[in-house]
N, CA, C and O atoms as CSV, one atom per row, in Angstrom:
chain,resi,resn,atom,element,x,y,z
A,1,UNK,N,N,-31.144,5.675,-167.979
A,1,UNK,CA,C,-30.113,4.898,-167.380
A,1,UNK,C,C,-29.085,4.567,-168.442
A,1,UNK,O,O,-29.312,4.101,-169.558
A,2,UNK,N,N,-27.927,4.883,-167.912
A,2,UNK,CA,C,-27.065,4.259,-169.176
A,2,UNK,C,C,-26.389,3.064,-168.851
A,2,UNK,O,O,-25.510,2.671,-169.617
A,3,UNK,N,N,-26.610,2.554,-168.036
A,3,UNK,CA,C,-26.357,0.939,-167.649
A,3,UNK,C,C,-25.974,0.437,-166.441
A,3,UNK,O,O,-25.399,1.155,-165.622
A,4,UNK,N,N,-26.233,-0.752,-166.222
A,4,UNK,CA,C,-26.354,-1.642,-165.242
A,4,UNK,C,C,-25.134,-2.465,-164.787
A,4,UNK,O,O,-24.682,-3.215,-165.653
A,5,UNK,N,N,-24.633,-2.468,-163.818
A,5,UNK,CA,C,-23.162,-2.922,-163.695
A,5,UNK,C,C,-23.616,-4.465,-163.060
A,5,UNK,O,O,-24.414,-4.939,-162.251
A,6,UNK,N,N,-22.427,-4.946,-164.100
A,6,UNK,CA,C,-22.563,-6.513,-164.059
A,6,UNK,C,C,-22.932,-7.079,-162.545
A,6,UNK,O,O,-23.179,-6.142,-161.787
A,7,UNK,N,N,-23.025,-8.314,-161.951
A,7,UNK,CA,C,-23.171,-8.965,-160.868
A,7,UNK,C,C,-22.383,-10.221,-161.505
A,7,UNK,O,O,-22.636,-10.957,-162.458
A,8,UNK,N,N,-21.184,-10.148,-160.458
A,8,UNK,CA,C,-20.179,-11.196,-160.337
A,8,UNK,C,C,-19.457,-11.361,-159.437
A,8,UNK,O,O,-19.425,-10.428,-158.635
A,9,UNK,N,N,-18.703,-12.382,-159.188
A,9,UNK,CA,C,-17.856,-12.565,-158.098
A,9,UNK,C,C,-16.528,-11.715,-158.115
A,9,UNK,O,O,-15.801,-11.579,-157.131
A,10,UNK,N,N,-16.319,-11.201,-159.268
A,10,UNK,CA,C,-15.170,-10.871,-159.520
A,10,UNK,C,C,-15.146,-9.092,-159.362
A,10,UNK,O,O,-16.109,-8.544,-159.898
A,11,UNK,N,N,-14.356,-8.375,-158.830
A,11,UNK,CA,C,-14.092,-7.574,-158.371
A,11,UNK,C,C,-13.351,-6.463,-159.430
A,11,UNK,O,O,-12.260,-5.991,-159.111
A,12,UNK,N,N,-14.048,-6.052,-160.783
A,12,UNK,CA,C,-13.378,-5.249,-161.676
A,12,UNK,C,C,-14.330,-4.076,-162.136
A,12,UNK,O,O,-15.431,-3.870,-161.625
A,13,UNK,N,N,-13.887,-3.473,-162.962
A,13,UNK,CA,C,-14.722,-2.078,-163.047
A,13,UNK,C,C,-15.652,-2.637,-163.760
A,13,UNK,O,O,-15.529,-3.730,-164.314
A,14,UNK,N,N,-16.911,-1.732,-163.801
A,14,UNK,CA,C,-18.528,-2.051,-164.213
A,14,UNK,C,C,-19.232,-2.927,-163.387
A,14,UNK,O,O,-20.395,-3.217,-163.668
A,15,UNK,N,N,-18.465,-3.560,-162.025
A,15,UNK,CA,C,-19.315,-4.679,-161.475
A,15,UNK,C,C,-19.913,-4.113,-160.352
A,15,UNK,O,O,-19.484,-3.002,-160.042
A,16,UNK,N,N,-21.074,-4.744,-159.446
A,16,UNK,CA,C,-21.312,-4.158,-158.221
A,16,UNK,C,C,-20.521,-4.622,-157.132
A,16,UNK,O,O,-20.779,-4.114,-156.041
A,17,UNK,N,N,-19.686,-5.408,-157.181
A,17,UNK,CA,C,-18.637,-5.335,-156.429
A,17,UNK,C,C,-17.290,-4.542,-156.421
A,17,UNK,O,O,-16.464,-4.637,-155.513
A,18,UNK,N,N,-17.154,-3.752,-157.523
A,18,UNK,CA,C,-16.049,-2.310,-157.748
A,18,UNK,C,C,-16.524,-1.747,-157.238
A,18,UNK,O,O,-15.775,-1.072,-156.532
A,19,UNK,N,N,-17.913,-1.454,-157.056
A,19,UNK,CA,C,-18.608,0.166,-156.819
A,19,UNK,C,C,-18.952,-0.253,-155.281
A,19,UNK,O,O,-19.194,0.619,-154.446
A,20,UNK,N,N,-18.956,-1.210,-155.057
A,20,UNK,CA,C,-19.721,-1.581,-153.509
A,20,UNK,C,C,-18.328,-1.821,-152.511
A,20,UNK,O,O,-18.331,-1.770,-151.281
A,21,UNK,N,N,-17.527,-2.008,-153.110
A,21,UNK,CA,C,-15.806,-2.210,-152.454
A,21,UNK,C,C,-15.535,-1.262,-151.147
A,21,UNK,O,O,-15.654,-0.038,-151.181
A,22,UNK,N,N,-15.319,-1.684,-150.498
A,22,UNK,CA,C,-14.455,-0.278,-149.131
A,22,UNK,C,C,-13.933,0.986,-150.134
A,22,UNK,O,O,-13.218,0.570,-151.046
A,23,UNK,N,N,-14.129,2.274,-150.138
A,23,UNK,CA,C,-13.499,3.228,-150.880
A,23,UNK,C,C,-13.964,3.066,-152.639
A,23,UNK,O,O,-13.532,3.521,-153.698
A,24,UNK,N,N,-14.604,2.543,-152.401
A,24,UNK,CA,C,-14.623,1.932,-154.298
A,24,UNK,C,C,-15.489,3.205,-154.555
A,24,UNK,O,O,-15.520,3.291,-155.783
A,25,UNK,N,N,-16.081,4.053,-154.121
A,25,UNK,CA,C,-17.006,5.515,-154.206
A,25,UNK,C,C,-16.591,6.126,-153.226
A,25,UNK,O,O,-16.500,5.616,-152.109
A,26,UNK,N,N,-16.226,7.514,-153.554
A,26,UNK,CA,C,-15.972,8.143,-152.603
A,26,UNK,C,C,-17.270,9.055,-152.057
A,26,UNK,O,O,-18.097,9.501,-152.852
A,27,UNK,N,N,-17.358,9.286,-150.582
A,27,UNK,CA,C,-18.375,9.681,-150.021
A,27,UNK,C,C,-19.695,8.254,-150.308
A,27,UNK,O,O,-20.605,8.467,-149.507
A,28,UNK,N,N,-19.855,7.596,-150.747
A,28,UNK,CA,C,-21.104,6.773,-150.456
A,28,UNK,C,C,-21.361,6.096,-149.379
A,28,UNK,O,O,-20.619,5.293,-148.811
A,29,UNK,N,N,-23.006,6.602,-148.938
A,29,UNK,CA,C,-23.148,6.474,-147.649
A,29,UNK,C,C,-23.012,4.852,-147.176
A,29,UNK,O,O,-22.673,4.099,-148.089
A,30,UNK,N,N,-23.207,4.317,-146.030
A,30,UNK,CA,C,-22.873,2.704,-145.714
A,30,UNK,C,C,-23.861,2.334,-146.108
A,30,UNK,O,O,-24.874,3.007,-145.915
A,31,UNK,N,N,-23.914,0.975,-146.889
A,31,UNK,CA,C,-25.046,0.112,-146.856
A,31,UNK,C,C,-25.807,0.806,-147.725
A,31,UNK,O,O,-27.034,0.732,-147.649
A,32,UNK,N,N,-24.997,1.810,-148.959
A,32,UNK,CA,C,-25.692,1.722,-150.206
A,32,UNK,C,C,-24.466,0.735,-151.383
A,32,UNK,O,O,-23.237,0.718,-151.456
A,33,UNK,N,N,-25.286,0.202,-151.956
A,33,UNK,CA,C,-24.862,-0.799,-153.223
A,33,UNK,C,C,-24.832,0.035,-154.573
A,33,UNK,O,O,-26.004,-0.338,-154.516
A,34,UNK,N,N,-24.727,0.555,-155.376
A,34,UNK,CA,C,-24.988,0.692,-156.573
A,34,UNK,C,C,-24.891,-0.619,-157.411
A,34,UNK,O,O,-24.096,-1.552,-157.521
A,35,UNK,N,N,-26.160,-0.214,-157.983
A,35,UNK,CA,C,-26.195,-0.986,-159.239
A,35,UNK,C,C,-26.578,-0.564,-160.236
A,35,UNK,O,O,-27.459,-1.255,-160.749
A,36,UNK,N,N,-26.271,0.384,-160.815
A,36,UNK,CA,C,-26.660,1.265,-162.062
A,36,UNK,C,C,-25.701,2.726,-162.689
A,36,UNK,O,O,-24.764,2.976,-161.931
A,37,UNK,N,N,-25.746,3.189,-163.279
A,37,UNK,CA,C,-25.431,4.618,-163.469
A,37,UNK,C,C,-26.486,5.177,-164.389
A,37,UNK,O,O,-27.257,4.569,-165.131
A,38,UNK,N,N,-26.316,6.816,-164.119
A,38,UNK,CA,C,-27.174,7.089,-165.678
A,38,UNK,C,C,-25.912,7.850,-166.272
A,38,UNK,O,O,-24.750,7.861,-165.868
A,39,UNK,N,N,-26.614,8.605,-167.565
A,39,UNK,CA,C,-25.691,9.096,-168.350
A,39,UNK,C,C,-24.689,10.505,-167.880
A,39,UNK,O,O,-23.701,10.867,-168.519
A,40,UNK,N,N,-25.268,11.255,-166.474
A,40,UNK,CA,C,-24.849,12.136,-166.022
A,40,UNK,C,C,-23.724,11.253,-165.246
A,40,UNK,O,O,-22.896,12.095,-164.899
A,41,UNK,N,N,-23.339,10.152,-164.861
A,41,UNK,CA,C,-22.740,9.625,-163.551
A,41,UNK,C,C,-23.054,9.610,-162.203
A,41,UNK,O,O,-22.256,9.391,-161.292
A,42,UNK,N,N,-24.227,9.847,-162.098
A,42,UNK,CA,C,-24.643,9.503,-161.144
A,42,UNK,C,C,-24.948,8.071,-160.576
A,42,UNK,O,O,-25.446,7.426,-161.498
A,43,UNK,N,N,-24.884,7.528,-159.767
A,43,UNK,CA,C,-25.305,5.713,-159.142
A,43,UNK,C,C,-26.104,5.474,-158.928
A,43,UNK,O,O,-26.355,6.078,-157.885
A,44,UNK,N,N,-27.244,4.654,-159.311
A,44,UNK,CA,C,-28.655,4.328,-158.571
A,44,UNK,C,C,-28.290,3.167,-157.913
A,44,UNK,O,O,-27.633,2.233,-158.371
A,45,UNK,N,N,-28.871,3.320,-156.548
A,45,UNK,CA,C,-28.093,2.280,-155.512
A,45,UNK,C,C,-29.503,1.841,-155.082
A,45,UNK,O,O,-30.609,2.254,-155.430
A,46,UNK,N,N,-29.081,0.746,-154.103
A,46,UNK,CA,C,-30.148,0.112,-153.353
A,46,UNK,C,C,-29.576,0.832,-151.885
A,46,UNK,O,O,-28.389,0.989,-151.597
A,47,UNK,N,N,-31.003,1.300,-150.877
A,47,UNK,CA,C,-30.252,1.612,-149.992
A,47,UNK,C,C,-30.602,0.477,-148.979
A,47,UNK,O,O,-31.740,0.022,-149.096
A,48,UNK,N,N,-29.791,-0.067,-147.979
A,48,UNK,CA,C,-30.023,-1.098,-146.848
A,48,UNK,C,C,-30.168,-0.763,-145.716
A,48,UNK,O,O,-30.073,-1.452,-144.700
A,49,UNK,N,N,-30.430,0.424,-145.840
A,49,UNK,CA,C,-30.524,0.815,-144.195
A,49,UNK,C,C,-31.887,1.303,-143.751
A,49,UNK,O,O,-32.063,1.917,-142.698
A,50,UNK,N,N,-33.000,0.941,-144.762
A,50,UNK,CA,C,-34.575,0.554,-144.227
A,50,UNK,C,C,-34.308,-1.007,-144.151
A,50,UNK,O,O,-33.274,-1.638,-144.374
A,51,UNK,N,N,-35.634,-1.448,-143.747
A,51,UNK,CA,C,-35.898,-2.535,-143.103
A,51,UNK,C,C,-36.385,-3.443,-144.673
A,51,UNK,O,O,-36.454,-4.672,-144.701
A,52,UNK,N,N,-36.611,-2.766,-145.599
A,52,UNK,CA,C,-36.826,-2.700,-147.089
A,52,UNK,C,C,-36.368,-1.774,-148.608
A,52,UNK,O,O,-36.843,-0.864,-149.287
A,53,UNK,N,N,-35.264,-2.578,-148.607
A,53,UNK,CA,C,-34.368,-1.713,-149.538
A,53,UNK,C,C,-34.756,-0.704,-150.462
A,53,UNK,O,O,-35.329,-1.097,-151.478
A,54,UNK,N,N,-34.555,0.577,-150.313
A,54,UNK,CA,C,-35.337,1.721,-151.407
A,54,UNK,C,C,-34.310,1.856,-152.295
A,54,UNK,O,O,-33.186,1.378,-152.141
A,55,UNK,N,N,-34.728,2.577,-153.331
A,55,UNK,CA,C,-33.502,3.084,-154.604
A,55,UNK,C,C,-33.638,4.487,-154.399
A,55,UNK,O,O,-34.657,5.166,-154.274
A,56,UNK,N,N,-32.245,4.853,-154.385
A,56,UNK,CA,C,-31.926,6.321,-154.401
A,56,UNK,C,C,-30.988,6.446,-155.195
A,56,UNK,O,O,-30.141,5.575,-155.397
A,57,UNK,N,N,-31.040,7.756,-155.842
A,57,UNK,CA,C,-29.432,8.328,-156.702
A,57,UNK,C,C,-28.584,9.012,-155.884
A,57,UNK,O,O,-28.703,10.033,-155.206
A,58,UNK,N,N,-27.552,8.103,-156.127
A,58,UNK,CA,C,-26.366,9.115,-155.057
A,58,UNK,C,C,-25.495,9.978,-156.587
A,58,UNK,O,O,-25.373,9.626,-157.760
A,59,UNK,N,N,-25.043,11.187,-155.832
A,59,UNK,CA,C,-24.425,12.259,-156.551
A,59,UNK,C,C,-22.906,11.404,-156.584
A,59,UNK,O,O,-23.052,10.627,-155.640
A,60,UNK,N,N,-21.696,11.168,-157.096
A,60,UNK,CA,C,-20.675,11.467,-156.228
A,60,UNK,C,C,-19.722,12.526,-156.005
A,60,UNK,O,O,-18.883,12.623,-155.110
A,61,UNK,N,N,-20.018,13.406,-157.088
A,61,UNK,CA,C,-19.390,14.778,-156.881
A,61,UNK,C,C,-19.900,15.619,-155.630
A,61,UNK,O,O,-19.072,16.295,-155.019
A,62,UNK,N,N,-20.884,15.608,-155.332
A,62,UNK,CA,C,-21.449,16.399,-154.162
A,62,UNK,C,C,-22.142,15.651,-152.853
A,62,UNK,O,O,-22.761,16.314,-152.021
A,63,UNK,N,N,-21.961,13.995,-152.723
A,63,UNK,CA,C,-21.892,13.655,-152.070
A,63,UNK,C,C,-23.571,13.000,-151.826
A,63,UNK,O,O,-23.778,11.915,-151.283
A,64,UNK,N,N,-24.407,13.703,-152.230
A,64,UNK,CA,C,-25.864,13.634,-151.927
A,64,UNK,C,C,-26.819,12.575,-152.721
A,64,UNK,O,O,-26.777,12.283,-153.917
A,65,UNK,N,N,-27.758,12.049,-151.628
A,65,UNK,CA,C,-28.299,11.091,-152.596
A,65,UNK,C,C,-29.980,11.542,-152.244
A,65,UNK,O,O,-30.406,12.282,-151.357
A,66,UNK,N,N,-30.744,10.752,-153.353
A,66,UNK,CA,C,-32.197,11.334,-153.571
A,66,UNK,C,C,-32.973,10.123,-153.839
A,66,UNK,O,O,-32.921,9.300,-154.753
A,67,UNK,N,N,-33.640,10.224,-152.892
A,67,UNK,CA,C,-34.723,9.188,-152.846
A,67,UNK,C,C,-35.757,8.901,-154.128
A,67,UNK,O,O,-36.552,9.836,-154.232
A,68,UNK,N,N,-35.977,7.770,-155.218
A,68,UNK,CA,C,-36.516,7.275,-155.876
A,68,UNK,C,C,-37.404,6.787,-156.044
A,68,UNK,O,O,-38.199,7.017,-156.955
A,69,UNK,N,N,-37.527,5.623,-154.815
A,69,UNK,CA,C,-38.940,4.685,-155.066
A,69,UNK,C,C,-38.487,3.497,-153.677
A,69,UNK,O,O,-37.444,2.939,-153.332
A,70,UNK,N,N,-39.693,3.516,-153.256
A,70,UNK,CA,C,-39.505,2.657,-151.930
A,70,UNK,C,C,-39.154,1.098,-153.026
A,70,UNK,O,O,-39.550,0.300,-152.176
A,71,UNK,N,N,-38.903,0.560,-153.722
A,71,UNK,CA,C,-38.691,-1.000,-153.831
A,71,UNK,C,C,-37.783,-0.787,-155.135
A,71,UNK,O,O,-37.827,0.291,-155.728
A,72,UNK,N,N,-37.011,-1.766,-155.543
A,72,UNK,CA,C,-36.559,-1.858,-156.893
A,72,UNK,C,C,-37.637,-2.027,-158.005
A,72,UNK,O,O,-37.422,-1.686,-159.169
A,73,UNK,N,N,-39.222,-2.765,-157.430
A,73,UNK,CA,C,-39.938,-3.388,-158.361
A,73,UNK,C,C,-40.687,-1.586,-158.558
A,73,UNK,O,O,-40.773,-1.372,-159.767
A,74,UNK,N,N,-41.096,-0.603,-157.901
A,74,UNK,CA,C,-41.681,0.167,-157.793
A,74,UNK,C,C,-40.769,0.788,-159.038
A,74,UNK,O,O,-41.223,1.154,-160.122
A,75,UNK,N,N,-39.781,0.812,-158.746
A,75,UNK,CA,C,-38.094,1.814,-159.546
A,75,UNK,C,C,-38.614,1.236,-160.668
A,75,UNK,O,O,-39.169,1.983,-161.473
A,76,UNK,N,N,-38.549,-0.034,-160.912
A,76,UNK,CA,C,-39.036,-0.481,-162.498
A,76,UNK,C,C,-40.195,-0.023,-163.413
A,76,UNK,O,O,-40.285,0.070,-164.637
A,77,UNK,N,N,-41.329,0.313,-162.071
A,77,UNK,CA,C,-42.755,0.993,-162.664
A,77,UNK,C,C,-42.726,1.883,-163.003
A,77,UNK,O,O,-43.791,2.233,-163.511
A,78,UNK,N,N,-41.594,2.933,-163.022
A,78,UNK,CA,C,-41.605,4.444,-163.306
A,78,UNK,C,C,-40.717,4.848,-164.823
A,78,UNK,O,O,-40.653,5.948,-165.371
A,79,UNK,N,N,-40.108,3.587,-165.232
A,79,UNK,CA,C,-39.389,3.660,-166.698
A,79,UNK,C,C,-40.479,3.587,-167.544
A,79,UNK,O,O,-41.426,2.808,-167.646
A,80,UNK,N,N,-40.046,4.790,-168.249
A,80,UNK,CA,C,-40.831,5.151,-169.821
A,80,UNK,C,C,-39.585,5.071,-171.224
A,80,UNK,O,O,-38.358,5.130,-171.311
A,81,UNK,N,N,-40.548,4.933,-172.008
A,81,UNK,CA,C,-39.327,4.767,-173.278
A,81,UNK,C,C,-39.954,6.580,-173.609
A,81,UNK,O,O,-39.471,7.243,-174.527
């Protein structure tokens, strides 16, 4: 991961409210959030459209996203140094 975009009220680049904005990603599906990138640019988002938010990587060059780990806490169990 190459980092975690701030959480604030304020609406500027690196936050999850830039990336979560109307148009703020192009192609990202509804009712995904990003809150992450890795070093390729890709977004690790939360998705909201289970009944229990999963993490997936959305592409944004090609539009596609890939399922991760049913929970954020699960997403955390799978980091290795």
């Amino acid at each position: 991961m190459s980092e975690f975009f701030e959480f604030t009220d304020e609406v500027r680049q690196f936050t999850i409210l830039w990336y979560a904005r109307p148009h703020g990603v192009f192609n990202l599906p509804e009712r995904f959030i990003p809150i992450a990138r890795d070093a390729g640019d890709y977004l690790i988002c939360l998705n909201f459209n289970k009944s229990s938010p999963t993490v997936e990587i959305f592409d944004p060059a090609s539009g596609q996203s890939f399922f991760v780990a049913h929970s954020f806490i699960e997403f955390v169990s799978l980091w290795h140094e």
